[in-house]
Tab-separated table of C-alpha atoms in Angstrom:
chain	number	residue	atom	x	y	z
D	19	MET	CA	122.620	73.240	81.297
D	20	VAL	CA	119.745	72.460	83.585
D	21	LEU	CA	117.391	69.569	82.912
D	22	LEU	CA	113.803	70.742	82.550
D	23	ALA	CA	111.787	68.250	84.582
D	24	VAL	CA	108.042	68.148	84.188
D	25	MET	CA	105.500	65.652	85.416
D	26	ALA	CA	102.682	65.813	82.858
D	27	VAL	CA	101.760	63.962	79.694
D	28	TRP	CA	100.870	66.670	77.152
D	29	ARG	CA	99.504	65.247	73.930
D	30	ILE	CA	99.946	67.126	70.708
D	31	PRO	CA	97.771	67.462	67.613
D	32	ALA	CA	97.954	64.693	65.005
D	33	GLY	CA	99.599	67.054	62.516
D	34	MET	CA	102.558	67.385	64.850
D	35	ALA	CA	102.750	63.717	65.815
D	36	THR	CA	105.975	63.103	63.919
D	37	ASP	CA	107.788	66.211	65.182
D	38	PRO	CA	109.538	65.945	68.551
D	39	ARG	CA	110.014	69.746	68.596
D	40	GLY	CA	106.280	70.425	68.500
D	41	PRO	CA	105.659	70.191	72.254
D	42	VAL	CA	108.792	72.237	72.928
D	43	GLU	CA	107.627	74.983	70.567
D	44	ASP	CA	104.206	74.998	72.250
D	45	LEU	CA	105.835	75.501	75.609
D	46	ALA	CA	108.168	78.197	74.289
D	47	GLU	CA	105.227	80.092	72.780
D	48	ALA	CA	103.271	79.956	76.040
D	49	LEU	CA	106.302	81.334	77.857
D	50	ARG	CA	106.727	84.140	75.318
D	51	ARG	CA	103.065	85.120	75.747
D	52	GLY	CA	103.326	84.979	79.518
D	53	ASP	CA	100.360	82.610	79.556
D	54	MET	CA	100.612	81.328	83.123
D	55	GLU	CA	97.504	79.153	82.929
D	56	THR	CA	98.732	77.293	79.851
D	57	ILE	CA	102.252	76.926	81.219
D	58	LEU	CA	101.044	75.404	84.480
D	59	GLU	CA	98.621	73.139	82.614
D	60	MET	CA	101.312	71.894	80.222
D	61	VAL	CA	103.733	70.989	82.977
D	62	GLU	CA	100.991	69.980	85.413
D	63	ILE	CA	102.098	72.191	88.273
D	64	ASP	CA	99.382	72.448	90.908
D	65	ALA	CA	99.544	76.106	91.908
D	66	HIS	CA	97.357	75.392	94.934
D	67	ARG	CA	100.064	73.117	96.330
D	68	ALA	CA	103.002	75.374	95.554
D	69	GLU	CA	105.083	76.793	98.371
D	70	GLU	CA	103.907	80.225	99.560
D	71	PHE	CA	105.201	82.914	101.886
D	72	SER	CA	103.893	82.493	105.398
D	73	GLY	CA	103.014	85.714	107.166
D	74	LEU	CA	102.098	87.390	103.860
D	75	ALA	CA	98.635	87.444	102.298
D	76	PRO	CA	98.492	87.803	98.473
D	77	GLU	CA	95.874	90.122	97.014
D	78	ARG	CA	94.567	87.250	94.883
D	79	PRO	CA	94.563	83.448	95.056
D	80	LEU	CA	97.596	81.479	93.824
D	81	GLY	CA	100.020	84.244	94.839
D	82	LEU	CA	103.134	84.282	92.665
D	83	LEU	CA	101.661	81.631	90.367
D	84	SER	CA	98.601	83.709	89.519
D	85	ALA	CA	98.213	84.906	85.930
D	86	GLU	CA	98.285	88.535	87.120
D	87	THR	CA	101.767	88.175	88.588
D	88	ILE	CA	103.404	88.051	85.160
D	89	GLU	CA	101.091	90.560	83.470
D	90	GLU	CA	103.318	93.411	84.642
D	91	GLY	CA	106.704	93.739	86.290
D	92	TRP	CA	107.889	90.452	84.752
D	93	GLU	CA	109.745	89.555	81.613
D	94	LEU	CA	111.536	86.577	80.188
D	95	PRO	CA	114.790	86.793	78.215
D	96	GLY	CA	114.392	85.900	74.538
D	97	ILE	CA	113.845	82.184	74.007
D	98	VAL	CA	115.944	80.383	71.409
D	99	LEU	CA	115.481	76.667	70.697
D	100	GLY	CA	118.526	74.599	69.872
D	101	GLU	CA	118.732	71.594	67.603
D	102	THR	CA	116.740	68.533	68.622
D	103	ARG	CA	118.874	65.475	69.300
D	104	GLU	CA	118.362	61.986	70.540
D	105	GLU	CA	119.269	61.598	74.180
D	106	GLY	CA	122.865	60.517	74.119
D	107	PRO	CA	126.137	62.175	73.063
D	108	GLY	CA	126.352	63.722	69.607
D	109	LEU	CA	123.204	62.274	68.009
D	110	THR	CA	121.065	64.939	66.268
D	111	GLU	CA	117.565	64.555	64.867
D	112	LYS	CA	119.122	64.301	61.406
D	113	ASP	CA	121.189	61.377	62.660
D	114	ALA	CA	118.063	59.804	64.122
D	115	LEU	CA	116.263	60.115	60.760
D	116	SER	CA	119.160	58.372	59.032
D	117	ARG	CA	118.325	55.382	61.220
D	118	ALA	CA	114.669	55.426	60.221
D	119	VAL	CA	113.072	52.238	59.007
D	120	ASP	CA	110.248	52.622	56.469
D	121	GLY	CA	110.265	56.382	57.181
D	122	ARG	CA	109.651	55.910	60.892
D	123	ARG	CA	111.950	57.363	63.529
D	124	PRO	CA	113.411	54.932	66.019
D	125	PRO	CA	111.752	55.045	69.428
D	126	GLY	CA	113.528	56.904	72.198
D	127	ILE	CA	113.882	60.262	73.861
D	128	ARG	CA	114.618	63.542	72.084
D	129	VAL	CA	116.190	66.537	73.817
D	130	THR	CA	115.790	70.164	72.719
D	131	THR	CA	117.758	72.919	74.407
D	132	MET	CA	115.707	75.980	75.364
D	133	LYS	CA	117.940	79.020	75.948
D	134	PHE	CA	116.783	82.150	77.776
D	135	GLY	CA	119.108	84.864	76.539
D	136	ASP	CA	122.489	84.598	78.216
D	137	LEU	CA	121.033	83.916	81.652
D	138	TRP	CA	120.340	80.174	81.596
D	139	SER	CA	119.164	77.206	79.564
D	140	VAL	CA	117.103	74.090	80.119
D	141	ALA	CA	116.862	70.811	78.230
D	142	VAL	CA	113.331	69.793	77.301
D	143	ARG	CA	112.890	66.062	76.818
D	144	THR	CA	110.247	64.534	74.541
D	145	SER	CA	109.580	60.835	74.036
D	146	GLN	CA	107.661	58.887	71.400
D	147	ARG	CA	104.441	57.006	72.096
D	148	ASP	CA	101.856	55.293	69.896
D	149	SER	CA	99.865	58.533	69.704
D	150	GLY	CA	102.823	60.625	68.655
D	151	TRP	CA	105.483	62.687	70.391
D	152	ILE	CA	104.834	63.812	73.933
D	153	ARG	CA	107.014	65.414	76.565
D	154	ASP	CA	108.514	63.038	79.067
D	155	TRP	CA	108.198	64.997	82.316
D	156	GLU	CA	109.806	63.562	85.432
D	157	LEU	CA	109.519	65.499	88.676
D	158	ASP	CA	109.664	62.469	90.936
D	159	SER	CA	113.407	62.034	90.596
D	160	PRO	CA	115.528	64.166	92.940
D	161	ALA	CA	118.178	64.376	90.225
D	162	THR	CA	115.843	66.162	87.795
D	163	THR	CA	113.991	68.628	90.013
D	164	PRO	CA	115.138	71.889	88.322
D	165	HIS	CA	112.445	73.000	85.849
D	166	LEU	CA	110.302	76.022	84.935
D	167	LEU	CA	109.990	77.098	88.543
D	168	GLY	CA	112.468	78.682	90.890
D	169	SER	CA	111.730	80.309	94.205
D	170	ILE	CA	111.832	83.732	95.816
D	171	SER	CA	112.786	83.974	99.475
D	172	LEU	CA	112.862	86.753	102.053
D	173	PRO	CA	115.869	87.530	104.274
D	174	HIS	CA	113.460	88.411	107.109
D	175	PRO	CA	109.724	89.053	107.514
D	176	ALA	CA	108.320	91.875	105.395
D	177	LEU	CA	106.773	94.538	107.634
D	178	GLY	CA	104.956	96.334	104.815
D	179	PRO	CA	103.395	95.640	101.397
D	180	LEU	CA	105.610	93.650	99.042
D	181	THR	CA	104.849	93.733	95.297
D	182	ILE	CA	106.436	91.083	93.081
D	183	GLY	CA	105.574	91.442	89.410
D	184	GLY	CA	101.864	92.202	89.310
D	185	THR	CA	100.923	90.767	92.722
D	186	THR	CA	101.033	92.558	96.076
D	187	PHE	CA	101.399	90.782	99.410
D	188	GLU	CA	100.292	92.320	102.703
D	189	PRO	CA	101.675	91.321	106.125
D	190	ARG	CA	99.231	89.248	108.159
D	191	ASP	CA	98.645	89.537	111.885
D	192	ASP	CA	100.205	86.106	112.368
D	193	ARG	CA	103.457	87.074	110.649
D	194	MET	CA	105.472	86.344	113.799
D	195	ALA	CA	104.609	82.634	113.519
D	196	LEU	CA	106.496	82.110	110.276
D	197	THR	CA	107.053	78.642	108.861
D	198	SER	CA	108.320	79.500	105.376
D	199	ASN	CA	110.126	82.529	104.014
D	200	GLY	CA	109.984	81.391	100.381
D	201	ALA	CA	107.489	80.899	97.566
D	202	ASP	CA	107.572	79.158	94.185
D	203	ALA	CA	107.745	81.445	91.161
D	204	LEU	CA	107.890	81.097	87.391
D	205	ILE	CA	111.363	81.682	85.981
D	206	GLY	CA	111.984	85.169	84.660
D	207	VAL	CA	113.018	88.672	85.705
D	208	TYR	CA	110.779	90.421	88.242
D	209	GLN	CA	110.390	93.989	89.449
D	210	VAL	CA	110.004	93.995	93.236
D	211	THR	CA	108.835	96.917	95.379
D	212	TYR	CA	108.995	96.913	99.163
D	213	GLU	CA	106.983	99.487	101.121
D	214	HIS	CA	108.292	99.464	104.666
D	215	PRO	CA	106.005	101.595	106.870
D	216	MET	CA	108.897	103.892	107.827
D	217	PHE	CA	110.702	104.301	104.521
D	218	GLU	CA	110.021	105.422	100.982
D	219	PRO	CA	109.268	102.484	98.632
D	220	ALA	CA	112.381	100.690	97.387
D	221	THR	CA	112.527	98.781	94.086
D	222	GLU	CA	114.884	96.030	92.994
D	223	THR	CA	115.118	93.737	89.956
D	224	VAL	CA	115.675	90.026	90.523
D	225	ALA	CA	116.056	86.994	88.259
D	226	VAL	CA	114.411	83.675	89.165
D	227	ARG	CA	116.361	80.811	87.610
D	228	PRO	CA	115.267	77.228	86.978
D	229	GLY	CA	115.371	75.358	90.250
D	230	GLY	CA	117.219	78.242	91.926
D	231	GLU	CA	116.429	80.293	94.995
D	232	THR	CA	116.525	84.072	94.721
D	233	THR	CA	116.682	86.006	97.990
D	234	LEU	CA	115.307	89.528	97.963
D	235	SER	CA	117.329	92.271	99.629
D	236	LEU	CA	114.327	94.122	101.133
D	237	GLU	CA	116.527	97.201	101.253
D	238	VAL	CA	115.128	100.486	102.502
D	239	ARG	CA	115.630	104.020	101.239
D	240	GLU	CA	115.250	107.365	102.971
D	241	LEU	CA	112.801	107.880	105.801
D	242	LYS	CA	109.346	109.098	104.921
D	243	GLU	CA	108.839	112.766	105.715
D	244	GLU	CA	106.088	112.025	108.215
D	245	VAL	CA	108.357	109.547	110.018
D	246	THR	CA	111.141	112.117	110.238
D	247	ASP	CA	108.644	114.638	111.608
D	248	GLU	CA	107.330	112.154	114.195
D	249	ALA	CA	110.822	111.155	115.344
D	250	THR	CA	111.891	114.788	115.573
D	251	GLU	CA	108.793	115.556	117.650
D	252	GLN	CA	109.522	112.643	120.008
D	253	ILE	CA	113.057	113.934	120.535
D	254	ARG	CA	111.787	117.492	121.092
D	255	ARG	CA	109.321	116.286	123.743
D	256	HIS	CA	112.080	114.277	125.402
D	257	ILE	CA	114.385	117.296	125.636
D	258	GLU	CA	111.645	119.625	126.880
D	259	THR	CA	110.531	117.127	129.528
D	260	CYS	CA	114.109	116.642	130.733
D	261	VAL	CA	114.666	120.419	130.943
D	262	GLU	CA	111.414	120.962	132.843
D	263	GLU	CA	111.709	118.067	135.289
D	264	SER	CA	115.442	117.594	135.915
D	265	THR	CA	116.858	118.924	139.200
D	266	VAL	CA	120.371	117.437	138.993
D	267	LEU	CA	123.376	117.998	136.770
D	268	ARG	CA	123.355	114.495	135.333
D	269	PRO	CA	119.716	113.453	134.884
D	270	VAL	CA	119.408	109.715	134.181
D	271	GLY	CA	117.928	108.780	130.800
D	272	CYS	CA	118.173	112.314	129.370
D	273	VAL	CA	120.212	113.701	126.484
D	274	ILE	CA	121.024	116.789	128.587
D	275	GLY	CA	123.710	116.745	131.247
D	276	HIS	CA	126.562	118.719	132.729
D	277	ASP	CA	129.818	117.320	134.102
D	278	PRO	CA	131.817	119.941	136.029
D	279	GLY	CA	134.509	117.364	136.790
D	280	HIS	CA	133.480	116.345	140.311
D	281	TYR	CA	130.493	115.140	142.280
D	282	PHE	CA	130.227	117.660	145.121
D	283	PRO	CA	126.692	117.844	146.484
D	284	LEU	CA	124.519	120.707	145.290
D	285	ARG	CA	122.907	123.311	147.456
D	286	GLY	CA	119.290	122.992	146.340
D	287	ASP	CA	118.176	121.957	142.880
D	288	ALA	CA	119.735	122.576	139.529
D	289	VAL	CA	117.535	124.575	137.177
D	290	TRP	CA	117.664	123.843	133.469
D	291	GLU	CA	116.601	126.089	130.582
D	292	LEU	CA	116.462	125.230	126.883
D	293	GLU	CA	118.314	127.674	124.660
D	294	ARG	CA	118.202	125.956	121.269
D	295	MET	CA	117.058	122.636	119.852
D	296	PRO	CA	119.642	120.533	117.994
D	297	GLU	CA	119.462	119.969	114.242
D	298	LEU	CA	119.226	116.255	113.450
D	299	GLU	CA	119.940	113.831	110.611
D	300	PHE	CA	118.499	110.349	110.035
D	301	GLU	CA	120.463	107.675	108.142
D	302	PRO	CA	118.839	104.308	107.252
D	303	THR	CA	120.767	101.154	108.074
D	304	ALA	CA	120.788	97.811	106.242
D	305	SER	CA	117.521	95.882	106.438
D	306	ASP	CA	119.020	92.625	107.677
D	307	ASP	CA	121.001	94.068	110.575
D	308	HIS	CA	118.166	94.101	113.086
D	309	ASN	CA	116.038	90.982	112.646
D	310	GLY	CA	113.838	92.490	109.972
D	311	ARG	CA	113.415	95.842	111.700
D	312	PRO	CA	115.375	98.391	109.672
D	313	ARG	CA	116.548	101.382	111.658
D	314	ALA	CA	117.454	104.964	110.978
D	315	VAL	CA	120.486	106.092	112.973
D	316	VAL	CA	120.074	109.535	114.542
D	317	THR	CA	123.025	111.920	114.435
D	318	THR	CA	123.357	115.561	115.447
D	319	ALA	CA	124.274	117.913	112.605
D	320	VAL	CA	124.234	121.050	114.788
D	321	PRO	CA	124.225	120.646	118.593
D	322	GLY	CA	121.547	122.335	120.609
D	323	GLU	CA	122.153	124.321	123.762
D	324	ALA	CA	120.830	124.352	127.316
D	325	SER	CA	121.838	126.338	130.366
D	326	VAL	CA	121.894	125.025	133.913
D	327	THR	CA	122.015	127.117	137.104
D	328	TYR	CA	123.328	125.490	140.287
D	329	ALA	CA	125.428	126.035	143.438
D	330	TYR	CA	127.746	123.980	145.676
D	331	SER	CA	127.503	124.259	149.461
D	332	GLN	CA	128.466	127.825	150.391
D	333	GLU	CA	129.665	128.813	146.908
D	334	PRO	CA	127.801	131.425	144.884
D	335	GLU	CA	125.289	130.330	142.261
D	336	ARG	CA	126.616	129.833	138.750
D	337	THR	CA	125.158	129.245	135.285
D	338	ASP	CA	126.850	127.103	132.650
D	339	THR	CA	125.886	126.432	129.024
D	340	VAL	CA	126.126	122.888	127.635
D	341	GLU	CA	125.641	121.329	124.225
D	342	ILE	CA	122.738	119.008	123.474
D	343	VAL	CA	123.853	116.091	121.303
D	344	VAL	CA	121.285	113.458	120.322
D	345	GLY	CA	122.002	109.919	119.123
D	346	GLY	CA	120.135	106.629	119.114
D	347	TYR	CA	117.961	105.294	116.344
D	348	VAL	CA	114.402	105.183	115.016
D	349	GLU	CA	112.657	101.871	114.343
D	350	SER	CA	109.150	100.483	113.972
D	351	GLY	CA	107.461	99.648	117.244
D	352	GLU	CA	105.295	96.585	117.751
D	353	ASP	CA	102.317	98.564	116.431
D	354	GLY	CA	104.288	99.654	113.355
D	355	ALA	CA	104.597	103.261	114.543
D	356	PRO	CA	108.058	104.886	114.422
D	357	THR	CA	109.780	105.007	117.787
D	358	TRP	CA	112.941	106.896	118.756
D	359	ARG	CA	115.229	105.068	121.159
D	360	PRO	CA	118.198	106.973	122.723
């Protein structure tokens, strides 16, 4: 059980002044409605001072703590309130009433368990004052920091739009100067969509627990069709340039090459001709393998072919056919454009 720590003094109507569950029920109802404004007001969380992602600009103020964030793509497991008891082992509200003098409850702190499905639970504390029952929120004690907020963190900088619940974040130009990869968020279950510029949007579901940190995966899916086309075109231009400009059997930095088994000097230049382009495949790799720059590994499904004509010293000219096999990977360049690297 996690202790729900809150820092505000939330006074309740006179009709509820004798009921320690009243403030807890108010809070539970606000959570069920997804009423972010009321929730933050009741627990006196200053959304303007909450931790935010650096390098990401939210589409609206307050980021994850905006009311719009939980209007869609967010849900909370069913809330069930347990029995109210006096703080201390085994003393229920019924026991507390048995101690009443002249119909008045003894002063002290009452604790009501608030369960969120089977995922987690928190203990909400209320204490009695002259004006009735109020919640006794304490955020200043390091031992009681878990509460209605958790946090969402990123494994590496997001290079494209990131939508969490109903709020979308866009990368800022200063994203390389990151100071924080996490942001405070209301507890609950969120739908998250990551739109990397090279890959089709990927969606994941994450749970933010009281006082806990949830790290997104920022996984990527298959390459976008236009990225595949651009990478294929870059490889085609590379092969054509190598065929047109190479005059040796083993051109440096090219995917074409011929190894006859020795290094005898040629008589004149080697002449290359392209016979057939290779057929390629692109396989995404894990997002966190390359410092936040997911890659697509390039493999050759069907090798291409090129022919090379050459001669040694006084030997007659010959023509050999070689396979063209392409490897390497595709990643986002500094400008965000896809770039093939051999």
